[in-house]
Amino acid sequence: MKIFKQTLIISLLILLIFSNYSMGWTDAMDILTIHYHRYDKQYDDWKLWTWLDDFKIEVISQDYDEYGLIFKLDISKYPLTGNINFIPKYKNWEKKDGPDRYWIRTTPLEIWVLQGIETIYFNKPSTKPFVRKAFLDGAKEIT
């Protein structure tokens, strides 16, 4: 009877483990989380275009928070080697938020991106407005 119980428990554990994979559940180590902030806070219809070599996936945000959109990438769907490239895009490429960025596999699985800035942050950066460029158009005019 003891052997039967042990066999039953082991069988149930194996079934549970394999059913998780067949139901589409993924290991947390296979998920890259990209937080995307836009200064205009206009997030409707923004998506993330991702690619690695000839492999391409458009990712739709499933969530947002006070920082902005949250994109979840299942990195197990991409080729096993190489950096995953990405760029936020609006609708069907009516706009894009360049430059192209990329995630290196040896870096953390949670990153933050600011509109128009190439830098990838591994901690949540400040989203306070700042002057990115200024032009002196005249003796008393700056644009």
GROMACS .gro file of C-alpha atoms in nm:
model
  143
    1MET     CA    1   0.000   0.000   0.000
    2LYS     CA    2   0.289   0.236   0.082
    3ILE     CA    3   0.444   0.186  -0.264
    4PHE     CA    4   0.107   0.255  -0.426
    5LYS     CA    5   0.076   0.589  -0.240
    6GLN     CA    6   0.429   0.691  -0.333
    7THR     CA    7   0.370   0.601  -0.696
    8LEU     CA    8   0.042   0.791  -0.698
    9ILE     CA    9   0.203   1.103  -0.546
   10ILE     CA   10   0.492   1.095  -0.792
   11SER     CA   11   0.253   1.045  -1.084
   12LEU     CA   12   0.039   1.339  -0.972
   13LEU     CA   13   0.346   1.562  -0.937
   14ILE     CA   14   0.466   1.473  -1.285
   15LEU     CA   15   0.120   1.536  -1.426
   16LEU     CA   16   0.103   1.873  -1.250
   17ILE     CA   17   0.446   1.979  -1.378
   18PHE     CA   18   0.373   1.887  -1.740
   19SER     CA   19   0.023   2.032  -1.735
   20ASN     CA   20   0.169   2.370  -1.636
   21TYR     CA   21   0.379   2.372  -1.952
   22SER     CA   22   0.096   2.256  -2.175
   23MET     CA   23  -0.131   2.530  -2.037
   24GLY     CA   24   0.117   2.793  -2.154
   25TRP     CA   25   0.255   2.881  -1.813
   26THR     CA   26   0.615   2.994  -1.826
   27ASP     CA   27   0.894   3.010  -1.577
   28ALA     CA   28   0.953   3.359  -1.436
   29MET     CA   29   1.310   3.330  -1.563
   30ASP     CA   30   1.173   3.332  -1.919
   31ILE     CA   31   0.988   3.664  -1.885
   32LEU     CA   32   1.148   3.998  -1.969
   33THR     CA   33   0.950   4.292  -1.828
   34ILE     CA   34   0.989   4.624  -2.010
   35HIS     CA   35   0.842   4.937  -1.847
   36TYR     CA   36   0.782   5.214  -2.101
   37HIS     CA   37   0.723   5.579  -2.006
   38ARG     CA   38   0.594   5.850  -2.240
   39TYR     CA   39   0.617   6.209  -2.124
   40ASP     CA   40   0.286   6.297  -2.294
   41LYS     CA   41   0.121   6.002  -2.111
   42GLN     CA   42  -0.055   5.904  -2.437
   43TYR     CA   43  -0.036   5.524  -2.434
   44ASP     CA   44  -0.332   5.417  -2.646
   45ASP     CA   45  -0.226   5.204  -2.946
   46TRP     CA   46   0.145   5.196  -2.854
   47LYS     CA   47   0.299   4.850  -2.898
   48LEU     CA   48   0.646   4.707  -2.879
   49TRP     CA   49   0.810   4.574  -3.195
   50THR     CA   50   1.075   4.314  -3.107
   51TRP     CA   51   1.319   4.118  -3.319
   52LEU     CA   52   1.626   3.900  -3.312
   53ASP     CA   53   1.778   3.827  -3.652
   54ASP     CA   54   1.484   3.731  -3.879
   55PHE     CA   55   1.252   3.646  -3.587
   56LYS     CA   56   0.997   3.922  -3.510
   57ILE     CA   57   0.715   3.959  -3.254
   58GLU     CA   58   0.481   4.252  -3.192
   59VAL     CA   59   0.405   4.273  -2.819
   60ILE     CA   60   0.092   4.437  -2.683
   61SER     CA   61   0.099   4.575  -2.331
   62GLN     CA   62  -0.114   4.378  -2.088
   63ASP     CA   63  -0.077   4.622  -1.799
   64TYR     CA   64   0.028   4.971  -1.691
   65ASP     CA   65   0.119   5.151  -1.370
   66GLU     CA   66   0.216   5.504  -1.263
   67TYR     CA   67   0.535   5.476  -1.470
   68GLY     CA   68   0.363   5.375  -1.794
   69LEU     CA   69   0.303   5.064  -2.004
   70ILE     CA   70   0.431   4.725  -1.898
   71PHE     CA   71   0.532   4.481  -2.169
   72LYS     CA   72   0.603   4.114  -2.092
   73LEU     CA   73   0.823   3.923  -2.337
   74ASP     CA   74   0.850   3.547  -2.319
   75ILE     CA   75   1.217   3.518  -2.409
   76SER     CA   76   1.188   3.142  -2.458
   77LYS     CA   77   1.006   3.222  -2.787
   78TYR     CA   78   1.316   3.398  -2.928
   79PRO     CA   79   1.632   3.234  -3.064
   80LEU     CA   80   1.856   3.114  -2.781
   81THR     CA   81   2.146   3.348  -2.849
   82GLY     CA   82   2.172   3.716  -2.928
   83ASN     CA   83   2.026   4.039  -2.795
   84ILE     CA   84   1.654   4.105  -2.824
   85ASN     CA   85   1.599   4.433  -3.009
   86PHE     CA   86   1.291   4.646  -2.953
   87ILE     CA   87   1.129   4.976  -3.043
   88PRO     CA   88   0.795   5.121  -2.929
   89LYS     CA   89   0.565   5.185  -3.225
   90TYR     CA   90   0.229   5.356  -3.266
   91LYS     CA   91  -0.048   5.167  -3.446
   92ASN     CA   92   0.084   5.042  -3.781
   93TRP     CA   93   0.410   5.240  -3.773
   94GLU     CA   94   0.241   5.584  -3.791
   95LYS     CA   95   0.503   5.684  -3.531
   96LYS     CA   96   0.793   5.514  -3.361
   97ASP     CA   97   0.989   5.601  -3.051
   98GLY     CA   98   1.350   5.560  -3.157
   99PRO     CA   99   1.626   5.493  -3.135
  100ASP     CA  100   1.623   5.113  -3.153
  101ARG     CA  101   1.708   4.961  -2.818
  102TYR     CA  102   1.820   4.612  -2.719
  103TRP     CA  103   1.822   4.388  -2.415
  104ILE     CA  104   2.139   4.190  -2.345
  105ARG     CA  105   2.072   3.843  -2.204
  106THR     CA  106   2.322   3.886  -1.919
  107THR     CA  107   2.136   4.190  -1.779
  108PRO     CA  108   1.835   4.192  -1.540
  109LEU     CA  109   1.496   4.064  -1.659
  110GLU     CA  110   1.322   4.388  -1.563
  111ILE     CA  111   1.412   4.712  -1.740
  112TRP     CA  112   1.280   5.068  -1.776
  113VAL     CA  113   1.276   5.280  -2.090
  114LEU     CA  114   1.204   5.653  -2.131
  115GLN     CA  115   1.052   5.805  -2.443
  116GLY     CA  116   1.318   5.908  -2.694
  117ILE     CA  117   1.613   5.802  -2.479
  118GLU     CA  118   1.841   5.517  -2.584
  119THR     CA  119   1.951   5.429  -2.229
  120ILE     CA  120   1.815   5.108  -2.076
  121TYR     CA  121   1.763   5.148  -1.701
  122PHE     CA  122   1.786   4.861  -1.453
  123ASN     CA  123   1.616   5.066  -1.181
  124LYS     CA  124   1.314   5.290  -1.221
  125PRO     CA  125   1.443   5.631  -1.341
  126SER     CA  126   1.295   5.970  -1.266
  127THR     CA  127   1.021   6.078  -1.505
  128LYS     CA  128   1.040   6.447  -1.416
  129PRO     CA  129   1.049   6.666  -1.727
  130PHE     CA  130   1.386   6.803  -1.832
  131VAL     CA  131   1.533   7.005  -2.116
  132ARG     CA  132   1.676   6.771  -2.380
  133LYS     CA  133   1.768   7.036  -2.640
  134ALA     CA  134   1.759   7.412  -2.668
  135PHE     CA  135   1.834   7.640  -2.959
  136LEU     CA  136   1.923   8.008  -2.939
  137ASP     CA  137   1.710   8.159  -3.217
  138GLY     CA  138   1.773   8.520  -3.133
  139ALA     CA  139   1.907   8.753  -2.864
  140LYS     CA  140   1.597   8.685  -2.651
  141GLU     CA  141   1.448   8.370  -2.805
  142ILE     CA  142   1.521   8.008  -2.713
  143THR     CA  143   1.330   7.719  -2.863
   0.00000   0.00000   0.00000
